[in-house]
mmCIF file of C-alpha atoms (C1' of nucleotides) in Angstrom:
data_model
loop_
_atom_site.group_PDB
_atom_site.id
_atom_site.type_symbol
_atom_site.label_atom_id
_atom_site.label_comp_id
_atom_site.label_asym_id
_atom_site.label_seq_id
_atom_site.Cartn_x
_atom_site.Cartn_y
_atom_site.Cartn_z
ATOM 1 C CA UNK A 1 77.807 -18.746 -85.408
ATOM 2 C CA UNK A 2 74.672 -20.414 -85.291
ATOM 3 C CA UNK A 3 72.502 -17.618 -85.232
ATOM 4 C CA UNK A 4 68.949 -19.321 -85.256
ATOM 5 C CA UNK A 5 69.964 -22.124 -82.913
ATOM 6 C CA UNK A 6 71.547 -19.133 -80.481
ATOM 7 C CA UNK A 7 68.342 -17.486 -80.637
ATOM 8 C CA UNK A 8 66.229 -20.137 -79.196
ATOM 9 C CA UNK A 9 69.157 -20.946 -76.908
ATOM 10 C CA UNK A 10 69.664 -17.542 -75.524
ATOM 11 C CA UNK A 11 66.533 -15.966 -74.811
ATOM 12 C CA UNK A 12 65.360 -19.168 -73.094
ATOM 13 C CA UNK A 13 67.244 -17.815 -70.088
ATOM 14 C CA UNK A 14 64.796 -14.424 -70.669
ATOM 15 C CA UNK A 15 61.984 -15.512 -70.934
ATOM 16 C CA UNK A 16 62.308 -17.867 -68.102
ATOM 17 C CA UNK A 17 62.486 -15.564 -66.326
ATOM 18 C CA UNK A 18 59.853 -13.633 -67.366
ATOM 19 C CA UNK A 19 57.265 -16.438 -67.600
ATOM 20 C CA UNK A 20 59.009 -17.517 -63.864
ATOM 21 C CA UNK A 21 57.122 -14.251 -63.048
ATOM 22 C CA UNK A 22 53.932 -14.094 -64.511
ATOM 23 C CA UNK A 23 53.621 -17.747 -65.413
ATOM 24 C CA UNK A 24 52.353 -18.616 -62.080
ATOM 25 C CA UNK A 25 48.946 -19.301 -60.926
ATOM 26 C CA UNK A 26 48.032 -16.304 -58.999
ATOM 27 C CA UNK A 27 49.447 -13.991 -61.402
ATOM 28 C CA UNK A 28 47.215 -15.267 -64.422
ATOM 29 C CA UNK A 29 44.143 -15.322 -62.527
ATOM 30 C CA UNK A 30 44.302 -12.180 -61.173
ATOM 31 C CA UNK A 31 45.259 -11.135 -64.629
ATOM 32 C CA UNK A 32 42.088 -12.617 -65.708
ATOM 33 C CA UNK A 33 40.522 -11.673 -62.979
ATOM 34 C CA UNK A 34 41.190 -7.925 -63.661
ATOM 35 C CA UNK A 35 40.356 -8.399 -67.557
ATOM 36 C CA UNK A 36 36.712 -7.366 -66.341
ATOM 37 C CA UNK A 37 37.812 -3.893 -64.871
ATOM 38 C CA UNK A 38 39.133 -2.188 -62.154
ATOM 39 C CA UNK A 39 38.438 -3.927 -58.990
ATOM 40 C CA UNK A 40 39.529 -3.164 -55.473
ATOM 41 C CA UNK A 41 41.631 -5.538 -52.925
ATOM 42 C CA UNK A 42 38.955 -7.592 -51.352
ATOM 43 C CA UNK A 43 36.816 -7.933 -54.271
ATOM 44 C CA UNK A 44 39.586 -9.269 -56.496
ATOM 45 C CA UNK A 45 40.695 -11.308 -53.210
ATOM 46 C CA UNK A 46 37.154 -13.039 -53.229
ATOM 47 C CA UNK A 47 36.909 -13.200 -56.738
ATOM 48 C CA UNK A 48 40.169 -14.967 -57.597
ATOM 49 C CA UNK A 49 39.291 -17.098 -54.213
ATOM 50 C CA UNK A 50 41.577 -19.350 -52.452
ATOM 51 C CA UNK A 51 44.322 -16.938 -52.573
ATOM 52 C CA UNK A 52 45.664 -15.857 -49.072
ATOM 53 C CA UNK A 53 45.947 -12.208 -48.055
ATOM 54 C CA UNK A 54 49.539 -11.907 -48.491
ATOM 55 C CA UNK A 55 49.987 -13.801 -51.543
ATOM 56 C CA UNK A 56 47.620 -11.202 -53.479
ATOM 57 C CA UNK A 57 49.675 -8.496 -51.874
ATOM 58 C CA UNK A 58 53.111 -10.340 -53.145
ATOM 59 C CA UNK A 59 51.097 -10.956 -56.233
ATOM 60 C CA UNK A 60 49.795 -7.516 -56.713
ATOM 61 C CA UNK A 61 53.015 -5.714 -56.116
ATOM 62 C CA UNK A 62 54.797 -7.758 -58.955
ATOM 63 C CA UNK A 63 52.870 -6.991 -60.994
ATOM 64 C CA UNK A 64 52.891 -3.775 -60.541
ATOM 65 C CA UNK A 65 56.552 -3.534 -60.646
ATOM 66 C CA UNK A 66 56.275 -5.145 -63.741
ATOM 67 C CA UNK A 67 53.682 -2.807 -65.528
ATOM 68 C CA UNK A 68 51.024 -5.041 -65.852
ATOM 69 C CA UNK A 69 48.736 -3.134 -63.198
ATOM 70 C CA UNK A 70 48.028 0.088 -61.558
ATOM 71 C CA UNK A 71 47.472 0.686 -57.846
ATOM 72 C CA UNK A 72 45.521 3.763 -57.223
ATOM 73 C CA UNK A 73 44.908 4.369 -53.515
ATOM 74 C CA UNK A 74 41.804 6.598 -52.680
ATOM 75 C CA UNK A 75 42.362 8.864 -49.203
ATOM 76 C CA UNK A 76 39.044 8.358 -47.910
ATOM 77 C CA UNK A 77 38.120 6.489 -44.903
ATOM 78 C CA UNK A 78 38.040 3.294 -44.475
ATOM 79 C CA UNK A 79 40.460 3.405 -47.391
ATOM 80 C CA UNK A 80 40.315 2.112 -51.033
ATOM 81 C CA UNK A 81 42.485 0.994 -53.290
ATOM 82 C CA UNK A 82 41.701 0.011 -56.793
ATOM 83 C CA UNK A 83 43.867 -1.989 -59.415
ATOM 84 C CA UNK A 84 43.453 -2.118 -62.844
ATOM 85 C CA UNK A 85 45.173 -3.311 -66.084
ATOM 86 C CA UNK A 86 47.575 -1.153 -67.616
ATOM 87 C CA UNK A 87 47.968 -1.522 -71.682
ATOM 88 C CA UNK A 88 50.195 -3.675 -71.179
ATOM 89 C CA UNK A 89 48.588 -5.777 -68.836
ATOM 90 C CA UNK A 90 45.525 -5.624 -71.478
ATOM 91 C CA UNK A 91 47.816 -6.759 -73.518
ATOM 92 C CA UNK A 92 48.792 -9.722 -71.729
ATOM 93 C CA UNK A 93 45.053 -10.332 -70.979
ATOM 94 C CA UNK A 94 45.110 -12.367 -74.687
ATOM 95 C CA UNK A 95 47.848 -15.182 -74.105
ATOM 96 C CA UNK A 96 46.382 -15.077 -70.394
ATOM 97 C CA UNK A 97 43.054 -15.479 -71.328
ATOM 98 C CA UNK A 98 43.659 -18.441 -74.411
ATOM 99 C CA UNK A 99 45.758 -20.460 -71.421
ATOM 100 C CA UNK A 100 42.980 -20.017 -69.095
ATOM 101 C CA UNK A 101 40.161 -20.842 -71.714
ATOM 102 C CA UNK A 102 41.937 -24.077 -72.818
ATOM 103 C CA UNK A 103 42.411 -24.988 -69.221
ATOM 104 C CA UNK A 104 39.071 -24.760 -68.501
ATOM 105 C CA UNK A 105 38.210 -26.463 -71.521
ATOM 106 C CA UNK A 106 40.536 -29.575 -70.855
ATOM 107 C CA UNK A 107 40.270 -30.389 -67.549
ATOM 108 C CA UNK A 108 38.142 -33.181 -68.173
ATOM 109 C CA UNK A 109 40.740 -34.923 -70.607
ATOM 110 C CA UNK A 110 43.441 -34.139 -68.000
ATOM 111 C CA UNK A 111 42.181 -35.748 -65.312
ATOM 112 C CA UNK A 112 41.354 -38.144 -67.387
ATOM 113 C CA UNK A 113 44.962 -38.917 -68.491
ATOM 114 C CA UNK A 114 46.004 -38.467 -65.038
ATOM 115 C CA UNK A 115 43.540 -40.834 -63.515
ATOM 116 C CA UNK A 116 44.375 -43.409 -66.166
ATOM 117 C CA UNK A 117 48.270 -42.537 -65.181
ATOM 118 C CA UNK A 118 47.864 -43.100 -61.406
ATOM 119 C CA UNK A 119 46.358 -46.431 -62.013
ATOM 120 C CA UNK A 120 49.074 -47.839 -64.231
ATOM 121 C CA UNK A 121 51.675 -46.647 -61.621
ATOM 122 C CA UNK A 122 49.905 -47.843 -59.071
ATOM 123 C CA UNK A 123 49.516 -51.358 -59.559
ATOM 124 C CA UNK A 124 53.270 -51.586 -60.859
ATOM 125 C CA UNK A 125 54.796 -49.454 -57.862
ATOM 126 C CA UNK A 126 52.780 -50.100 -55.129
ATOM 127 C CA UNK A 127 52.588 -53.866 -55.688
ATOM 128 C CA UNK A 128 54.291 -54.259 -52.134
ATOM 129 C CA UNK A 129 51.847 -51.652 -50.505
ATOM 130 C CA UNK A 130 49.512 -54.156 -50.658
ATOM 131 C CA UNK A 131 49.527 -55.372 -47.819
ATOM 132 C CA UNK A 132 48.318 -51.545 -46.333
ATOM 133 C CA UNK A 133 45.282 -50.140 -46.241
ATOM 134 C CA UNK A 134 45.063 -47.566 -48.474
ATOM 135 C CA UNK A 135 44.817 -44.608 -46.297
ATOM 136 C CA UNK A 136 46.659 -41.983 -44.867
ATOM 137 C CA UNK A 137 48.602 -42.973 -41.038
ATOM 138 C CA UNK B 1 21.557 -18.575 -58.013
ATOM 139 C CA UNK B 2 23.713 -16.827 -60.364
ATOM 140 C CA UNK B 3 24.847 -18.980 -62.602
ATOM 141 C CA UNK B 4 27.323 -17.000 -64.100
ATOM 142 C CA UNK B 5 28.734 -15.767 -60.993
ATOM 143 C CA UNK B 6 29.184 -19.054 -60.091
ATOM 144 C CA UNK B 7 30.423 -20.385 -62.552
ATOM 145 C CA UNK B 8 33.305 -17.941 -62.457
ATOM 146 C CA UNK B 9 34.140 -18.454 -58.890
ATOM 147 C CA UNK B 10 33.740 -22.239 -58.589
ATOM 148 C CA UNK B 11 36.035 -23.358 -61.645
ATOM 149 C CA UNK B 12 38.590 -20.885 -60.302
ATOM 150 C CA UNK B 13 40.099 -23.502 -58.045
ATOM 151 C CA UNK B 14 39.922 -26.092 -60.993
ATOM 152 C CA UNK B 15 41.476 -23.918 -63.369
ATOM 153 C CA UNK B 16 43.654 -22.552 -60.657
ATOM 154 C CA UNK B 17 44.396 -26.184 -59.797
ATOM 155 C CA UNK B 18 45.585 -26.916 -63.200
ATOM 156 C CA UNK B 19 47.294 -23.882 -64.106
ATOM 157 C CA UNK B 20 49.532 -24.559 -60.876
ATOM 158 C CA UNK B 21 50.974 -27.661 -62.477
ATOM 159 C CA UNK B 22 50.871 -26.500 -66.951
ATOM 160 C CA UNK B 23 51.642 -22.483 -66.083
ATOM 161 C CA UNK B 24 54.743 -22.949 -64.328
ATOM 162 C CA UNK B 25 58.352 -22.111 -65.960
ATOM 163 C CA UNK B 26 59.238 -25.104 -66.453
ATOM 164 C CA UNK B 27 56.864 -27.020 -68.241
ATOM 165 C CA UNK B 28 55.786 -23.706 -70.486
ATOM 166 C CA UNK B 29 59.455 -23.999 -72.019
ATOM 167 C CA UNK B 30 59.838 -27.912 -72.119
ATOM 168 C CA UNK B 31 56.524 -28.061 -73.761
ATOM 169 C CA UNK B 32 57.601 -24.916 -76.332
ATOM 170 C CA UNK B 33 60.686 -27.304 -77.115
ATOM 171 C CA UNK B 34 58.759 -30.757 -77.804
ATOM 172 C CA UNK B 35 56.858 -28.435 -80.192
ATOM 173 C CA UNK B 36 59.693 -29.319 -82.574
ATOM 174 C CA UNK B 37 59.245 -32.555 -82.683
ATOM 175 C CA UNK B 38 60.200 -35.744 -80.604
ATOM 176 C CA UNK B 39 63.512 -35.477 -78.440
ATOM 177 C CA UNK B 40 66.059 -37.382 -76.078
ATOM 178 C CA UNK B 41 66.545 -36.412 -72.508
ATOM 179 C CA UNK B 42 69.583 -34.489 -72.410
ATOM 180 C CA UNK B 43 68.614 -32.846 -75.980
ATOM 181 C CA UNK B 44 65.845 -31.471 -73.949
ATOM 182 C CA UNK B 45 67.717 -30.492 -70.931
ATOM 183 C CA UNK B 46 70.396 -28.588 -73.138
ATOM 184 C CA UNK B 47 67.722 -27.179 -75.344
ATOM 185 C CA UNK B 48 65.859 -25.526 -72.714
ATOM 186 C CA UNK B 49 68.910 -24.184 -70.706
ATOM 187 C CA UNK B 50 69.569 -23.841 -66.624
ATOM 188 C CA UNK B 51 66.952 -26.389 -65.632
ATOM 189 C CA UNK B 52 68.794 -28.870 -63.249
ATOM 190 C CA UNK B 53 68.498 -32.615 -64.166
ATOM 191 C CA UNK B 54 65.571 -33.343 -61.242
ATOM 192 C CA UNK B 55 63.524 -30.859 -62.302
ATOM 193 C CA UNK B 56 63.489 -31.537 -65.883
ATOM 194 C CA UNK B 57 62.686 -35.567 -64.547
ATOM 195 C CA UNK B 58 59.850 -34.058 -62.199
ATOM 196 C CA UNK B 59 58.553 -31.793 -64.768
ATOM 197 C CA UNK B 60 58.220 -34.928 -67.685
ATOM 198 C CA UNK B 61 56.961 -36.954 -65.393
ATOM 199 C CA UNK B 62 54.273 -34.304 -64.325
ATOM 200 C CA UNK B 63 53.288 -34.066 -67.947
ATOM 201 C CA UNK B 64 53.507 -37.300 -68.749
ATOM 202 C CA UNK B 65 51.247 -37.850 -66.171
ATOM 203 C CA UNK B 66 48.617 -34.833 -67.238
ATOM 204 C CA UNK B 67 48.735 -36.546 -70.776
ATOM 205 C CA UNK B 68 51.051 -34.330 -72.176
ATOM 206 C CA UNK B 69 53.490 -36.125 -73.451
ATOM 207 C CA UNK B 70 54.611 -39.567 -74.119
ATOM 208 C CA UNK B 71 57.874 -41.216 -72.994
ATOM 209 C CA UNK B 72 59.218 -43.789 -75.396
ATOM 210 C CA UNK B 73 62.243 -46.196 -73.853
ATOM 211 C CA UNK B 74 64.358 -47.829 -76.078
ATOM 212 C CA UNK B 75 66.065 -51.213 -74.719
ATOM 213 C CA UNK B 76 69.377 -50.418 -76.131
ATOM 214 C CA UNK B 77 72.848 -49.755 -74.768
ATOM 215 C CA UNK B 78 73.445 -46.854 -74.177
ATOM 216 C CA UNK B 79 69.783 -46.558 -73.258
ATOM 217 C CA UNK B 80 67.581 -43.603 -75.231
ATOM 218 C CA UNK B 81 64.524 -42.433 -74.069
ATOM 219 C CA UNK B 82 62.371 -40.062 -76.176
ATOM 220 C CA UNK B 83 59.860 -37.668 -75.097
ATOM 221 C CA UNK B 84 57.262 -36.391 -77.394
ATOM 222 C CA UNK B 85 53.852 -34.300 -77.397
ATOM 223 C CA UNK B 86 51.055 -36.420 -77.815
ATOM 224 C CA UNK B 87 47.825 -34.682 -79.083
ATOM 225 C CA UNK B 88 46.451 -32.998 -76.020
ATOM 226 C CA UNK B 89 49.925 -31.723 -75.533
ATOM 227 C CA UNK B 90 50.061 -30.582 -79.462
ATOM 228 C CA UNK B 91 46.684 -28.523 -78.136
ATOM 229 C CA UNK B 92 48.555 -26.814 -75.329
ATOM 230 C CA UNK B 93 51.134 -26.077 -77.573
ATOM 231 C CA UNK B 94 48.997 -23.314 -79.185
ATOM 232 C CA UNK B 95 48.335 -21.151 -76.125
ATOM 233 C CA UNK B 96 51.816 -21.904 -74.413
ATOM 234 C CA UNK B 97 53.157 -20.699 -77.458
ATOM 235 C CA UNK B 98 51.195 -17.932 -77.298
ATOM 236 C CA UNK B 99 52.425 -17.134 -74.419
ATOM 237 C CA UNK B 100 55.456 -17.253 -74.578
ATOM 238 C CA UNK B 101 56.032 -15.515 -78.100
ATOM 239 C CA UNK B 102 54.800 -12.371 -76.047
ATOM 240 C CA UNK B 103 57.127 -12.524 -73.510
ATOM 241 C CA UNK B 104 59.663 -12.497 -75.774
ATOM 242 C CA UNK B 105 58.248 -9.387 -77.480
ATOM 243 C CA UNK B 106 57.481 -7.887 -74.394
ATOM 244 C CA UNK B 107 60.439 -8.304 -72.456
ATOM 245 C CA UNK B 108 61.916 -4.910 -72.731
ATOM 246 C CA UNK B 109 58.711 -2.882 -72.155
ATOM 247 C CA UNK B 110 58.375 -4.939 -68.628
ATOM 248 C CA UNK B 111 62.005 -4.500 -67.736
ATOM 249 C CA UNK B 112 61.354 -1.130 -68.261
ATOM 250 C CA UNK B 113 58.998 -0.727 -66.457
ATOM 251 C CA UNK B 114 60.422 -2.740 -63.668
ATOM 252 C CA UNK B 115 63.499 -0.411 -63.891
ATOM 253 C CA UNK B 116 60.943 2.707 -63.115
ATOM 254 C CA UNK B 117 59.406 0.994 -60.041
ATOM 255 C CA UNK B 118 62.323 -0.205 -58.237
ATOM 256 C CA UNK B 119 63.640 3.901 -59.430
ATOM 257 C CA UNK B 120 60.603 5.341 -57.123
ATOM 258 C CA UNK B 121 60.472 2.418 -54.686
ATOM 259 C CA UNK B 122 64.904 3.007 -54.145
ATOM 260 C CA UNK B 123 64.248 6.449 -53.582
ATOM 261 C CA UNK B 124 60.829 6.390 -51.528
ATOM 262 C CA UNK B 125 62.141 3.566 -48.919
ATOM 263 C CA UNK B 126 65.639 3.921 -48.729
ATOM 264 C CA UNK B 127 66.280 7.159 -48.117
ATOM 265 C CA UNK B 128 67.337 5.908 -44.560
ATOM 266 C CA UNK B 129 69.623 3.205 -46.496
ATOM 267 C CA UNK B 130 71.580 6.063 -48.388
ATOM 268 C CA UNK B 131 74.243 6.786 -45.861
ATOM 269 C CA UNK B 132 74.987 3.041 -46.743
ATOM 270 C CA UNK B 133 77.040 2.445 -49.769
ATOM 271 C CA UNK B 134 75.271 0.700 -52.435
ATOM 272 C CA UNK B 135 76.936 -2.684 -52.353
ATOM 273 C CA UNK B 136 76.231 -5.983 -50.392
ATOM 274 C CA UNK B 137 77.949 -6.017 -46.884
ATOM 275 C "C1'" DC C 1 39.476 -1.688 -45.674
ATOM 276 C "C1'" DA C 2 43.912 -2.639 -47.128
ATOM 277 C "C1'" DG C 3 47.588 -3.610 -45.872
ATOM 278 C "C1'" DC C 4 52.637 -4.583 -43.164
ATOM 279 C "C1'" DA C 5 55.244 -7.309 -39.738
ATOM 280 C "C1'" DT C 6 56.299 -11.615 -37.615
ATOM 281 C "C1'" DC C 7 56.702 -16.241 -36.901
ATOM 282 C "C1'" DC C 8 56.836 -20.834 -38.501
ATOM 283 C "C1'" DT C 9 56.393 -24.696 -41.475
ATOM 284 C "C1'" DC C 10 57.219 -27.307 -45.408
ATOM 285 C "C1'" DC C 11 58.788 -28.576 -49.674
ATOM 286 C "C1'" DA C 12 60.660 -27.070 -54.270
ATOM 287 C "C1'" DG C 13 64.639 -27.689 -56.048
ATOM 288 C "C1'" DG C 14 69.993 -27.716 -56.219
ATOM 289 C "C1'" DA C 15 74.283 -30.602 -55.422
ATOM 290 C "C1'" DT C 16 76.215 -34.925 -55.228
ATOM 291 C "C1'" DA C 17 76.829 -39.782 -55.715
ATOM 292 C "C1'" DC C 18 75.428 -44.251 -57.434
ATOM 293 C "C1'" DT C 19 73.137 -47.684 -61.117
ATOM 294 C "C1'" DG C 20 71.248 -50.465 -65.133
ATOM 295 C "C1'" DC D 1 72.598 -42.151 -71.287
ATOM 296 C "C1'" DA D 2 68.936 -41.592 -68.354
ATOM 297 C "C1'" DG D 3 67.797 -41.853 -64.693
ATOM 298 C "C1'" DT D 4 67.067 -43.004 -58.940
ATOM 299 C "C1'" DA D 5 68.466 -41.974 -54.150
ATOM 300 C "C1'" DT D 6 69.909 -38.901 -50.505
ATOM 301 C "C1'" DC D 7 70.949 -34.857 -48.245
ATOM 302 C "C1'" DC D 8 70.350 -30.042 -47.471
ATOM 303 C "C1'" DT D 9 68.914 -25.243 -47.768
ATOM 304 C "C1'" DG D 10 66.245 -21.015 -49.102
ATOM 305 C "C1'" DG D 11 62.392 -19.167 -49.631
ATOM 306 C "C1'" DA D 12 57.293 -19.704 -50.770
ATOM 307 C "C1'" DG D 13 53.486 -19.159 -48.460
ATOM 308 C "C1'" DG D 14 49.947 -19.842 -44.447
ATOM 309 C "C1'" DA D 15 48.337 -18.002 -39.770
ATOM 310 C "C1'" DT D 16 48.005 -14.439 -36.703
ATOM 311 C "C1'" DG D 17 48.024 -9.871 -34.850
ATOM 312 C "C1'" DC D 18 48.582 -4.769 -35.336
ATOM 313 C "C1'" DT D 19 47.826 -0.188 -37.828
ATOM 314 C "C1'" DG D 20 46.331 4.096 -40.400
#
DNA sequence: CAGCATCCTCCAGGATACTG
DNA sequence: CAGTATCCTGGAGGATGCTG
């Protein structure tokens, strides 16, 4: 039945899900964030900036449950806690890192595209927003 | 004053920015299927599997908008609309595919190790939860 | 320092119904 | 067929305060 076309079909569902996980913004730049070496909460916190306190905890914990880092708490005082890239998270450090290079190196044409985008829409749209300022209430 | 540094930390939010709208679930797969070549609407939303009619719209229309892809309306009854990659989206192709050919390889080493975490985590947390029968109330 | 707990807001995104 | 329009809900995610 289909076998090639089931393929493709089928493990669409998996790896949804999977890239629903570590797909996601936060995940791949603290991914790439961690790519330089261990690092501990704050300094990956500042590093990856932007990134509230409880999202890099969220972030942090999934992907720990998922193997892609280790958490390895010191008992000293004030504690520490250091994560760091597990092979597998090395691993993923490759596709994480060529997404994050071309991003970097395409934002220009993007915003480009977009800007060119917004302008079409906005004269055929808006046409009857005219008549307001164009500013937020 | 530290270029580098800088460097690292400022285009964080930029690439951050644009990985929020290219790195999420949805646009990774719908971009993986355009890789085959120009398609319909409903090809599309079949192909890719589970994604609900508005958020296949919203996610075409997000990457039409980022330059990603083209949309091409026929003036015919039934109407046909076809959505393909247009060079900048041929680009991304390479990296998304990337991506996602390794979470398909991967996807059994991370729900393994997901199945070891939540093992610990169960036994760790809910030690209080085990006079409870494991089932939903 | 590295969190967990709590509250609260807001919007992503599903379900449904209608249209050109 | 390929949408747009509307309603509605869960949960993402920020802000704040407390702890070991």
């Amino acid at each position: 039945m289909k076998q090639g076309h089931m393929h493709v079909t089928e493990d669409c569902r998996a790896v949804g899900e999977l890239l629903g996980r570590i797909a996601d913004k936060w995940s791949i730049l603290v991914v790439q964030r961690l790519g330089t070496g261990p690092m501990r909460f704050n300094e990956l916190r500042h590093g990856v900036g932007g990134i509230s306190q409880k999202m890099l905890t969220t972030t942090l914990r999934s992907l720990e449950r998922d193997g892609f880092v280790t958490r390895t708490q010191f008992p000293t005082i004030p504690p520490r806690v250091d994560y760091e890239l597990t092979d597998l998270g090395r691993e993923l450090l490759g596709p994480v890192n060529t997404l994050g290079e071309w991003a970097r190196k395409n934002l220009l044409r993007i915003d480009t595209a977009r800007a060119a985008f917004d302008a079409k829409c906005g004269r055929a749209c808006d046409e009857d927003e005219r008549k307001y300022p164009s500013e937020e209430p």
